[in-house]
mmCIF file of C-alpha atoms in Angstrom:
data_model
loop_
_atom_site.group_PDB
_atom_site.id
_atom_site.type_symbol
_atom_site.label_atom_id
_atom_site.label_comp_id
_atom_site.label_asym_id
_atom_site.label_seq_id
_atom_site.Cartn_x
_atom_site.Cartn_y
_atom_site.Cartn_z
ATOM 1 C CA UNK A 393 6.558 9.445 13.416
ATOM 2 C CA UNK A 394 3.405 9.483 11.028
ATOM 3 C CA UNK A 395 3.231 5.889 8.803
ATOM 4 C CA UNK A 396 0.874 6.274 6.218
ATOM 5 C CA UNK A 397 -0.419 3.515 3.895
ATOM 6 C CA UNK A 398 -2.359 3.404 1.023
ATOM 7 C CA UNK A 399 -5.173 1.124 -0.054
ATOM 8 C CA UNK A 400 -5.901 0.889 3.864
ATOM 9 C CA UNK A 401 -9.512 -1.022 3.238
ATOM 10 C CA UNK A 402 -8.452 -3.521 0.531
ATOM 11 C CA UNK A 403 -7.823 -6.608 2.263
ATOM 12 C CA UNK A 404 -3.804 -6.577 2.811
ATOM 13 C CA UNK A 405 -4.713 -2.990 3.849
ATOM 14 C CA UNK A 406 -6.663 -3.900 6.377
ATOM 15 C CA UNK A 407 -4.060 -6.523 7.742
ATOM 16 C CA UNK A 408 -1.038 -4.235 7.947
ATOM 17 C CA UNK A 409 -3.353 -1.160 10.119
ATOM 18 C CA UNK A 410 -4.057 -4.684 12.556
ATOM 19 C CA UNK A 411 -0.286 -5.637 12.935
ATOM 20 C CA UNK A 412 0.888 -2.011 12.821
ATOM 21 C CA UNK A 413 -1.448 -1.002 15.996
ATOM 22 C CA UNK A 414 0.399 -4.113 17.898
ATOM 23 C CA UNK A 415 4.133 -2.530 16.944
ATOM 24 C CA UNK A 416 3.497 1.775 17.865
ATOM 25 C CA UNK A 417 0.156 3.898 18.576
ATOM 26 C CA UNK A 418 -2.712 4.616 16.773
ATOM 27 C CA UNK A 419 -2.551 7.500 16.472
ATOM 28 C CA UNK A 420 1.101 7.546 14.777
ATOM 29 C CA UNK A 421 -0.611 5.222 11.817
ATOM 30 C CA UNK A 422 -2.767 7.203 8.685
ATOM 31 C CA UNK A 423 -4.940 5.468 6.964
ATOM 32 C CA UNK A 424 -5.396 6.593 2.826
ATOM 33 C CA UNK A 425 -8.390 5.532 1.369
ATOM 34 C CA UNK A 426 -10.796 6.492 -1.380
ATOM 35 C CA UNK A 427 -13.851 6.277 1.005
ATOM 36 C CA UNK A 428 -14.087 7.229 4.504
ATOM 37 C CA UNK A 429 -17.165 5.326 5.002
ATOM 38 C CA UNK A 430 -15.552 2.208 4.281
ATOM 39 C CA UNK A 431 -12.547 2.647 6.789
ATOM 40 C CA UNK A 432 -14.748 3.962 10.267
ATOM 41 C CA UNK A 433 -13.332 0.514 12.043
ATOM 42 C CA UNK A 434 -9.948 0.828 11.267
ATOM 43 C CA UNK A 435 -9.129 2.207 14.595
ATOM 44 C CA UNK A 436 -6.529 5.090 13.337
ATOM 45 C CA UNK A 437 -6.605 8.100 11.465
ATOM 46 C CA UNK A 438 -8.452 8.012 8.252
ATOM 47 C CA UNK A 439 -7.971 10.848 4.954
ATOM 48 C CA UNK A 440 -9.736 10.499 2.072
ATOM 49 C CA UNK A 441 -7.312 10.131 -0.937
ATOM 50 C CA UNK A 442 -7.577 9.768 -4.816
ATOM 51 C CA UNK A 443 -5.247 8.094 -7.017
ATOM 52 C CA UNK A 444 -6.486 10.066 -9.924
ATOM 53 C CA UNK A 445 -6.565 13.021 -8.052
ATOM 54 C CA UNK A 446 -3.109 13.724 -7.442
ATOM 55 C CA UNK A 447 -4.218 17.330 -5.355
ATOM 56 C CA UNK A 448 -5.690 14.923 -2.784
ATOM 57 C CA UNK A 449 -2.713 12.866 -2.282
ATOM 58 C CA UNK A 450 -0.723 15.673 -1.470
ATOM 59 C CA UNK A 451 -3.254 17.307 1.215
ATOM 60 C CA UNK A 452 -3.618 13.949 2.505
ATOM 61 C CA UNK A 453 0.633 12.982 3.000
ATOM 62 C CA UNK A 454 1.525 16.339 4.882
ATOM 63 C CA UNK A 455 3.257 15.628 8.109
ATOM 64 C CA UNK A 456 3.973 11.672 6.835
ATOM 65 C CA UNK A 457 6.887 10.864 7.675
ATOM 66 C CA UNK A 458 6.769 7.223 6.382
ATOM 67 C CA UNK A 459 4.750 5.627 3.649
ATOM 68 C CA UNK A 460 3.974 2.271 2.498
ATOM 69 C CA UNK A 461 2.398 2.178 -0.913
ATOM 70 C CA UNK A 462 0.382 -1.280 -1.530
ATOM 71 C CA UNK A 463 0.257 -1.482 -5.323
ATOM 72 C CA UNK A 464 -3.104 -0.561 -6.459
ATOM 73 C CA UNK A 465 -5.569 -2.778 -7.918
ATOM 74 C CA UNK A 466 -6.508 -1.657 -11.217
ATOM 75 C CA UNK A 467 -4.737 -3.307 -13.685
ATOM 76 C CA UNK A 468 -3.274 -1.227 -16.663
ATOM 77 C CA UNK A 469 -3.633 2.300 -14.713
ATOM 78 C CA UNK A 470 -1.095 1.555 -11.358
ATOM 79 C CA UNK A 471 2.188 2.951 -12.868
ATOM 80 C CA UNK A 472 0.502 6.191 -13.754
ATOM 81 C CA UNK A 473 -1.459 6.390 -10.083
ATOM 82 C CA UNK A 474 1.867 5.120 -7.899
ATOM 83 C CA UNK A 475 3.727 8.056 -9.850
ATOM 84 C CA UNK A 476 1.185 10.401 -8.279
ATOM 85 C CA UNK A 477 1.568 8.873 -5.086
ATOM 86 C CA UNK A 478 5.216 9.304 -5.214
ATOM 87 C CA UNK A 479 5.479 12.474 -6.960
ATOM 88 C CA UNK A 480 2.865 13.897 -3.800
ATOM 89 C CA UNK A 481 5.211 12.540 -1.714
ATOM 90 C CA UNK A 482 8.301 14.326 -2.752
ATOM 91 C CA UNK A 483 6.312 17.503 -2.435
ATOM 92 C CA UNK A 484 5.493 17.000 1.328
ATOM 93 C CA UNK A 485 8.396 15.441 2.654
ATOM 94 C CA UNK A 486 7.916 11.733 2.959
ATOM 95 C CA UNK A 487 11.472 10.467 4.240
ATOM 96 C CA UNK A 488 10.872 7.032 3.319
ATOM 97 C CA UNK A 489 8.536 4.770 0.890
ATOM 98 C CA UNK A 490 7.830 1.424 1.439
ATOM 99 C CA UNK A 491 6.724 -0.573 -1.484
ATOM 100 C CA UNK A 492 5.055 -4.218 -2.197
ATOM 101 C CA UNK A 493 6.346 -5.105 -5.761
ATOM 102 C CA UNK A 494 6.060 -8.475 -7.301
ATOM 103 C CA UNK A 495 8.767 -11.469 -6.455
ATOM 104 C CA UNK A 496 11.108 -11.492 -8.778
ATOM 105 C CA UNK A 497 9.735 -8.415 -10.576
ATOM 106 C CA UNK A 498 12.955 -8.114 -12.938
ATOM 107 C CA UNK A 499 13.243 -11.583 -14.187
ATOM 108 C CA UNK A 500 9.480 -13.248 -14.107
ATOM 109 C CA UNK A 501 7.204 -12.967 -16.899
ATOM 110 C CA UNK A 502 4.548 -12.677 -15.080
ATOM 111 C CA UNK A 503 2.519 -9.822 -17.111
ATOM 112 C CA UNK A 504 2.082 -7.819 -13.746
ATOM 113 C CA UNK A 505 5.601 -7.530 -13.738
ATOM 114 C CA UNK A 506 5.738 -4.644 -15.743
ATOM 115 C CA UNK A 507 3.835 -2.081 -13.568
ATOM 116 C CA UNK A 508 5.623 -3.006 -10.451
ATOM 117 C CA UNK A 509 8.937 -2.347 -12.345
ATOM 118 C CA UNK A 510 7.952 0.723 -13.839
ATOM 119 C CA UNK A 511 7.071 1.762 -9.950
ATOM 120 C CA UNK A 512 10.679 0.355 -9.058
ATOM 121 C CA UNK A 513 12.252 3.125 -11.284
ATOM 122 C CA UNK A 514 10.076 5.712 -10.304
ATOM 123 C CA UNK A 515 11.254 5.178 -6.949
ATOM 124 C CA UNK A 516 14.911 4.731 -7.861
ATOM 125 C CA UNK A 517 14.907 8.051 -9.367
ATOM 126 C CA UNK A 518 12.250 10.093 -6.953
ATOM 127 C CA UNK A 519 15.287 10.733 -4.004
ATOM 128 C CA UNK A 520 13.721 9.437 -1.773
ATOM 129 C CA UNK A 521 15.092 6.340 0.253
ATOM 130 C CA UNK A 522 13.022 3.636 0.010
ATOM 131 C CA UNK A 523 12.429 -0.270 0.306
ATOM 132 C CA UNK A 524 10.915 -3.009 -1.929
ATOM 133 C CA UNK A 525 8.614 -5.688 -0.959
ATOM 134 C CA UNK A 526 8.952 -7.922 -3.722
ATOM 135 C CA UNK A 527 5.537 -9.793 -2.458
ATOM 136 C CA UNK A 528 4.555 -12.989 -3.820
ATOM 137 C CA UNK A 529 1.508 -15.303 -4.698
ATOM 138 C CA UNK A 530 -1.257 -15.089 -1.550
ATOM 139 C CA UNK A 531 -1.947 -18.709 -1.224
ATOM 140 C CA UNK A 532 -5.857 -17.100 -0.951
ATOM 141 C CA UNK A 533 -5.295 -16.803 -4.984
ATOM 142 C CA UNK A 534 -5.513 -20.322 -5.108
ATOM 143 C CA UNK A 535 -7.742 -21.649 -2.185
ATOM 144 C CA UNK A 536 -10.246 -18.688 -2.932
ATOM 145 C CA UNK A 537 -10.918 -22.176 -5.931
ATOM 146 C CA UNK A 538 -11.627 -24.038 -3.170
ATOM 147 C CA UNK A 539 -15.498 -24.169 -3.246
ATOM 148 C CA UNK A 540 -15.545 -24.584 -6.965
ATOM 149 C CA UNK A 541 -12.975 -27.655 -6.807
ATOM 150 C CA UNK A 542 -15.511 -29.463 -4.139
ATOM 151 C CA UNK A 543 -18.442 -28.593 -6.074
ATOM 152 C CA UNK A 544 -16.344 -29.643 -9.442
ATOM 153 C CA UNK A 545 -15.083 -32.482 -8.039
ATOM 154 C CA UNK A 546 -11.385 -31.063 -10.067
ATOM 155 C CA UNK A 547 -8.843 -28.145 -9.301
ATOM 156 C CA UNK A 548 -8.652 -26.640 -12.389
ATOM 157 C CA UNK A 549 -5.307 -24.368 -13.802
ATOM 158 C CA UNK A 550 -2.541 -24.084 -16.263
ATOM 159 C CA UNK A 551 0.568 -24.635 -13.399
ATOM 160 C CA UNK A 552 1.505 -28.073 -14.886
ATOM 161 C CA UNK A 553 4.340 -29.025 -12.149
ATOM 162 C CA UNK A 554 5.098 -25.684 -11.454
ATOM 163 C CA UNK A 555 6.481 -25.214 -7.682
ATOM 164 C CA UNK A 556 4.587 -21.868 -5.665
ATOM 165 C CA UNK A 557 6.004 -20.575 -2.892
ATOM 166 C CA UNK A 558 3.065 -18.597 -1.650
ATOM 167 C CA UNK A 559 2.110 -17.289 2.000
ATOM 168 C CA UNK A 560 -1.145 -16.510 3.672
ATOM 169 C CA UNK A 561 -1.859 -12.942 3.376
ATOM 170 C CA UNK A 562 -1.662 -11.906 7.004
ATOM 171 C CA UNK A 563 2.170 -13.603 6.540
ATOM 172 C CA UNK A 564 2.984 -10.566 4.121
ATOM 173 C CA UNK A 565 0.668 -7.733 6.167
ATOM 174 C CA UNK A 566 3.199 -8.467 9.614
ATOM 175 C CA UNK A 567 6.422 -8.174 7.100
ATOM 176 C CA UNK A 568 5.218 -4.710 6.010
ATOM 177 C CA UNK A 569 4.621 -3.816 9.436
ATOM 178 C CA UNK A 570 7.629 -5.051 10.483
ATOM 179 C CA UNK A 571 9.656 -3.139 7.932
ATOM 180 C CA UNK A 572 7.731 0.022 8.433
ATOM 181 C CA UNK A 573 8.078 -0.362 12.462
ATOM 182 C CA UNK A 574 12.010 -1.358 12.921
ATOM 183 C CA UNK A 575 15.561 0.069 11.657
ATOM 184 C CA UNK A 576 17.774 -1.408 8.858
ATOM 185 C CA UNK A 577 15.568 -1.808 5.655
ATOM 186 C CA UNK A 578 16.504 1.156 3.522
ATOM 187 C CA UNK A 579 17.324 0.858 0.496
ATOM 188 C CA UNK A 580 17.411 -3.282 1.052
ATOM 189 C CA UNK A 581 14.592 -5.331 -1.959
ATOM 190 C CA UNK A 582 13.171 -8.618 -0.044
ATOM 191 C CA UNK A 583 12.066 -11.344 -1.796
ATOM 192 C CA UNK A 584 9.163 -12.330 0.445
ATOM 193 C CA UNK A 585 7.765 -16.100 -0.663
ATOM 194 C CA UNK A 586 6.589 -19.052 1.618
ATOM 195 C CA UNK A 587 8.610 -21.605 3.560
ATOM 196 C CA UNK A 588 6.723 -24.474 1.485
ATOM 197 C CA UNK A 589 6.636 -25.064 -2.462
ATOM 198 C CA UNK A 590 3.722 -26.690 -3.627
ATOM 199 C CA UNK A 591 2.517 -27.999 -7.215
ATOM 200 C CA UNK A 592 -1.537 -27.698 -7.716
ATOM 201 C CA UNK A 593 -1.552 -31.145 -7.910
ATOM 202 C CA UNK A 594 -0.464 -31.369 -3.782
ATOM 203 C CA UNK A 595 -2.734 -28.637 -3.560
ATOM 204 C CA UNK A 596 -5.806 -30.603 -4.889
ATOM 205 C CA UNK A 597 -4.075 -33.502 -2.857
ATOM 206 C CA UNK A 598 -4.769 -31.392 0.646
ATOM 207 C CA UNK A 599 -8.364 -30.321 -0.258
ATOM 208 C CA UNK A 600 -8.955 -33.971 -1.028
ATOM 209 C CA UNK A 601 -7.458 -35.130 2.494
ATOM 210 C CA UNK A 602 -9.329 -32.686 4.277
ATOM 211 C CA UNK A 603 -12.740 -33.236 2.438
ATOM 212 C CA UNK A 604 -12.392 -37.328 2.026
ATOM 213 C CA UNK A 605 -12.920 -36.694 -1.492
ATOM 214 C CA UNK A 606 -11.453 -37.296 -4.954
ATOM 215 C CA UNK A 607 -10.136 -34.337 -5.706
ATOM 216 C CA UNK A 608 -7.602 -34.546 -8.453
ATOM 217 C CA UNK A 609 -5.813 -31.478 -10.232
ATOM 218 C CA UNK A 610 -6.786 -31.298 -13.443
ATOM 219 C CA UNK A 611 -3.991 -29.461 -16.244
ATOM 220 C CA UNK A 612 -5.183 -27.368 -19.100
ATOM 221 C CA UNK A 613 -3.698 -25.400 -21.998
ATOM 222 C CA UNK A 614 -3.662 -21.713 -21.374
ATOM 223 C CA UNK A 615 -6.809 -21.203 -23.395
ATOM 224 C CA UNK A 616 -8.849 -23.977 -22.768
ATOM 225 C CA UNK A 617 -8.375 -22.491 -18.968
ATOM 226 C CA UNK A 618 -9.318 -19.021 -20.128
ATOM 227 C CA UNK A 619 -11.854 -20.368 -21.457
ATOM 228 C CA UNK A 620 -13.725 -22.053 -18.721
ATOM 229 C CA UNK A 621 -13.163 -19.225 -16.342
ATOM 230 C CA UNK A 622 -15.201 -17.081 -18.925
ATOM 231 C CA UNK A 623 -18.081 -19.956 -18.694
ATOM 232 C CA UNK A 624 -17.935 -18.639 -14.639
ATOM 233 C CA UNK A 625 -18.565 -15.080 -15.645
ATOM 234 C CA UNK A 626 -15.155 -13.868 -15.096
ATOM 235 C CA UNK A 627 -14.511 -10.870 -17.902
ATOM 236 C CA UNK A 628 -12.537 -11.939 -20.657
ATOM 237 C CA UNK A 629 -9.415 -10.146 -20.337
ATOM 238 C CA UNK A 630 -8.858 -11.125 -16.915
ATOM 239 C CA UNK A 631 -9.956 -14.373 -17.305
ATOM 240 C CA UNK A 632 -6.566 -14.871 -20.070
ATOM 241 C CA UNK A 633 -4.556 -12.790 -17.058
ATOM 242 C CA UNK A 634 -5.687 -15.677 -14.323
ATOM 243 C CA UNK A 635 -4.391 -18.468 -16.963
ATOM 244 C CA UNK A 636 -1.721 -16.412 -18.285
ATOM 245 C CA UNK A 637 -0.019 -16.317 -14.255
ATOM 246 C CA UNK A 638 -0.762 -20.185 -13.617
ATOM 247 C CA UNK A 639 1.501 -20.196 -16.986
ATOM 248 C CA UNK A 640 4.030 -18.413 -15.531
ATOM 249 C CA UNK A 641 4.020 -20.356 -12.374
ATOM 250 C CA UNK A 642 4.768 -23.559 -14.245
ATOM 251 C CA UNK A 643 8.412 -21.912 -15.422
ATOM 252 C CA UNK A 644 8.822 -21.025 -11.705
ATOM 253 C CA UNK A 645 8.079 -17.520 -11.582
ATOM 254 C CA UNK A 646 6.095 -18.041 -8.307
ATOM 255 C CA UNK A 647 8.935 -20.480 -6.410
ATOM 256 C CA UNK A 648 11.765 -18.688 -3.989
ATOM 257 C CA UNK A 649 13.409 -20.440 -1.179
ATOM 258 C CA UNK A 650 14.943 -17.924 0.144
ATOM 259 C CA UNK A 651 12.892 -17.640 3.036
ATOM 260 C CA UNK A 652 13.165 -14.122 3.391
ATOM 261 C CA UNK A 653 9.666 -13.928 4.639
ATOM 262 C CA UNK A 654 9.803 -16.116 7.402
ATOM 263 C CA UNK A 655 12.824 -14.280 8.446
ATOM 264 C CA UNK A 656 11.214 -10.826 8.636
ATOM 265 C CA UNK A 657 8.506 -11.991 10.728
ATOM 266 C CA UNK A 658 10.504 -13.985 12.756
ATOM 267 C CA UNK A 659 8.464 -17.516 12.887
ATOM 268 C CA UNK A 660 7.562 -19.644 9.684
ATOM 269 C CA UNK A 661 4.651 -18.691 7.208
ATOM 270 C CA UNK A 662 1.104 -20.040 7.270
ATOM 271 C CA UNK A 663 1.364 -23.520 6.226
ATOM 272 C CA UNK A 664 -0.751 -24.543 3.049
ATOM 273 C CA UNK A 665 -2.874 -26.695 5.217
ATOM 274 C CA UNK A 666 -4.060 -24.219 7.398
ATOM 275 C CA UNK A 667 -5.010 -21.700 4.534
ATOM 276 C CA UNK A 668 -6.870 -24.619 2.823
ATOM 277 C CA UNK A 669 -8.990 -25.727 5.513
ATOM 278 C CA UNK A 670 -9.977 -21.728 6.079
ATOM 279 C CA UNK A 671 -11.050 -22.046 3.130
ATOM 280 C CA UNK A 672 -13.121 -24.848 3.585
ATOM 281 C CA UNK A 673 -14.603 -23.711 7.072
ATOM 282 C CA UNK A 674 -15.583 -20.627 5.069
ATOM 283 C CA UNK A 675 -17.924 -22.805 2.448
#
């Protein structure tokens, strides 16, 4: 059986091809990317493929038999390049699609929301069976602050008390890899979150414990937020996206105890602790 995945070099990419060559052979796993040159350590098979080029996502998924399609990156165009994916895949034969959504994609208001769902019903209405990863917050969104908090002396964000269930990344690669590697998931939506719930403010609490500094969390309005990450050099629009999700997280889009995630992999998620003082190792 032929597993293919998209977005193979991006950094979840790059995760699932690890776990996936510890669960069947190499040479069952395909690796899609947009540059060859980028995905010669991989390990597996590697074909060049082209969201916008929906020719080169069907030469590229003959003789896949499985196919898990990480949600693409760029913001605004992924409905329009996952319905090329799909539709490429109804033309060769895929038998099953495997697909990392957003938690909670039909209730949160998370603005990403809308893309993912859009993907949902593409998939509902393709024919072909498939599964939903409802993914949600990489606690590397948040510790990836980490050197700026230190050198800050704040954690800055627009969360207020808002509870965020979030895993380490390679927590949601070994789910996919799971899923793509074992029977029963069909047809079946997860909602994959983290074991622990944590508020920025016990976020800024654990950098401060394992720095010995002051480290508080500091709240701000949505734009005053925005604002600040612009002073950084981050581009305007997705500088009100970044404050616009932290928003979101404070009405508990970002919080599930469901534990699905955990479940799936079969031992707990990366505790917060351990992501934070990667973080810090990496400074």
């Amino acid at each position: 059986m032929k597993i293919a995945l998209t977005g193979a070099t991006g950094q979840l990419g790059r995760l699932v091809v690890s776990y996936l060559t510890e669960k069947t052979a190499s040479e069952n796993i395909v690796a899609l990317v947009r540059s060859a040159a980028k995905a010669g350590d991989l390990g597996v098979e590697v074909r060049e493929a082209d969201y916008e080029q929906p020719e080169t996502l069907v030469t590229t998924l003959i003789g896949v038999d499985t196919l898990l399609l990480i949600s693409g990156n760029e913001i605004g165009k992924r409905a329009a390049q996952h319905k090329n994916v799909i539709e490429a895949a109804k033309q060769t034969g895929v038998t099953w699609i495997v697909y990392t959504s957003l938690l909670h994609a039909d209730t949160s208001t998370i603005s990403l929301a809308g893309e993912h769902l859009a993907t949902e019903a593409l998939l509902a209405e393709s024919g072909i069976p498939y599964t939903l990863l409802r993914n949600g917050w990489y606690t590397e969104n948040y510790t990836g602050s980490v050197a700026g908090a230190v050198a800050g002396g704040a954690y800055l964000g627009s969360a207020g008390d808002g509870k965020i269930s979030s895993a380490a990344r390679k927590d949601f690669a070994e789910a996919a890899a799971v899923v793509l590697t074992t029977e029963g998931h069909q047809g079946k939506t997860y909602e994959l979150a983290g074991d622990q719930a944590y508020t920025l403010t016990e976020l800024a609490a654990e950098i401060s414990k394992q720095t010995g500094k002051d480290i508080p969390y500091k709240n701000l309005p949505e734009g005053e937020y925005a604002a600040i990450l612009a002073s950084f050099g981050i581009p305007e629009g997705f500088t009100h996206a970044i404050a616009g999700w932290d928003v979101s997280a404070s009405k508990g889009d970002l919080f599930d105890d469901g534990h699905q995630l955990s479940s799936l992999i079969g031992h707990p998620t990366t505790p917060l602790a351990e992501t934070v003082a990667a973080a810090l190792a990496a400074l």
